[in-house]
Short mmCIF file of C-alpha atoms in Angstrom, two decimals:
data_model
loop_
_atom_site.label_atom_id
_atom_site.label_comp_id
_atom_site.label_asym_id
_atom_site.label_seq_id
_atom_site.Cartn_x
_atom_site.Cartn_y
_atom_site.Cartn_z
CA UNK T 1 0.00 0.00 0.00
CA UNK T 2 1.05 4.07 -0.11
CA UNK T 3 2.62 5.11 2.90
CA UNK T 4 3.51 8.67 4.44
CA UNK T 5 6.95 8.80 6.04
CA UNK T 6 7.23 10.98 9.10
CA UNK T 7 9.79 11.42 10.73
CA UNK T 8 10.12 12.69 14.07
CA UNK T 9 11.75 15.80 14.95
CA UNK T 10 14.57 15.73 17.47
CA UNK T 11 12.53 17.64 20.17
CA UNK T 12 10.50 14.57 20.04
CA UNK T 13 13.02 11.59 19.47
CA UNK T 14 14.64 13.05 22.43
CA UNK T 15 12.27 12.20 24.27
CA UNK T 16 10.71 9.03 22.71
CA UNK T 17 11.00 6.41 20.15
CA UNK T 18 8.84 5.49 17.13
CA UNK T 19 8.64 2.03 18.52
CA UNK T 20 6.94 3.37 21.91
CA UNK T 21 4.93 5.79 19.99
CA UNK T 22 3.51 2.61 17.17
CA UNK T 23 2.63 1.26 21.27
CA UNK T 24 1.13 4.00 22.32
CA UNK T 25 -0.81 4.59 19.61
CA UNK T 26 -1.78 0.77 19.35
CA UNK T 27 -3.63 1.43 22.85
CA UNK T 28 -5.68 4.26 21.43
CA UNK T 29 -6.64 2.03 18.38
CA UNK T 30 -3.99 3.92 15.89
CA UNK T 31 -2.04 1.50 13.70
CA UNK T 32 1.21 3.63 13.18
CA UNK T 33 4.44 1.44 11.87
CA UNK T 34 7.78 2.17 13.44
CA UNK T 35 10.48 3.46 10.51
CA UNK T 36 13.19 2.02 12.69
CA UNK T 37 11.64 -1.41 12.37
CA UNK T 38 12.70 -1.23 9.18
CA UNK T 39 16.12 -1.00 9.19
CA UNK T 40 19.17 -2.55 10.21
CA UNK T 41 21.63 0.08 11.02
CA UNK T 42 22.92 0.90 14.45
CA UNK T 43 21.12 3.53 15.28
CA UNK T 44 18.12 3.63 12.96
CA UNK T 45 16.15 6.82 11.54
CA UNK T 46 13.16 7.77 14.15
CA UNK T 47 9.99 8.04 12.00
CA UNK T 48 6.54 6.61 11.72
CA UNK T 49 5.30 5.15 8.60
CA UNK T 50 1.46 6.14 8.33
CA UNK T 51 -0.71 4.04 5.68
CA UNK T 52 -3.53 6.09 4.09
CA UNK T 53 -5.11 4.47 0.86
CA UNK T 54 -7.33 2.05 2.35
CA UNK T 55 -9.28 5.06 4.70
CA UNK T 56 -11.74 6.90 4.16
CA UNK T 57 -11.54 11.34 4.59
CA UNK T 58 -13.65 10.74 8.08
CA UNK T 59 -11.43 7.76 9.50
CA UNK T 60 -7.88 10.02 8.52
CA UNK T 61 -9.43 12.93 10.11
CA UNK T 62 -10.22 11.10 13.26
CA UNK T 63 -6.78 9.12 13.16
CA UNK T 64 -5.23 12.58 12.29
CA UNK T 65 -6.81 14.72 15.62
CA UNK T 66 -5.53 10.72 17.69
CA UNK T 67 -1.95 11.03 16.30
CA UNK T 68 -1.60 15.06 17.00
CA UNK T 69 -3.36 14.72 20.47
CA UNK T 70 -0.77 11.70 21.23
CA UNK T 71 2.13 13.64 19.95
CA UNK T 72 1.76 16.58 21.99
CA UNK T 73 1.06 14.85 25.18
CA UNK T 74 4.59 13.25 24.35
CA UNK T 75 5.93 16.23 23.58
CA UNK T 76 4.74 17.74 26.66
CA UNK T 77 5.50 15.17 29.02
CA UNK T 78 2.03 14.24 29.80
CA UNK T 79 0.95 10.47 30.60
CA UNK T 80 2.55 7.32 31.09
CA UNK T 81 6.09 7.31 30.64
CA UNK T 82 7.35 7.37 26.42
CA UNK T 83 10.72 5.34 27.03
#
């Protein structure tokens, strides 16, 4: 399927992972694919790989509000710990 790449911006990689964001959003029903599970270097690119072909506009606008609500209580710090 089409994917969007994102990857995450060193404000937030600094204080989180793609694979404990993909977990975190697993709990709040988002399927979001680690970028780092992807590769096989030492220290693999932080990113999330977000499928969108098989949605419809409603379901990506919900998923979208999900993701940025998750991301900034990351970014802020909020909720259960992101290591």
């Amino acid at each position: 399927g089409m994917h969007l790449c994102c990857p995450l911006r060193p404000e937030l990689s600094s204080r989180t992972t793609d694979c404990r964001l993909s977990a975190l959003g697993r709990e709040q029903g988002l399927y979001l694919r680690a970028l780092s599970s992807h590769s096989t270097l030492p220290h693999p690119p932080q990113g999330l790989l977000l499928g969108y072909t098989a949605f419809t506009d409603a379901e990506l606008t919900k998923a979208a509000r999900q993701l940025t609500d998750l991301l900034w209580q990351v970014a802020e710090g909020g909720g259960s710990p992101v290591r």
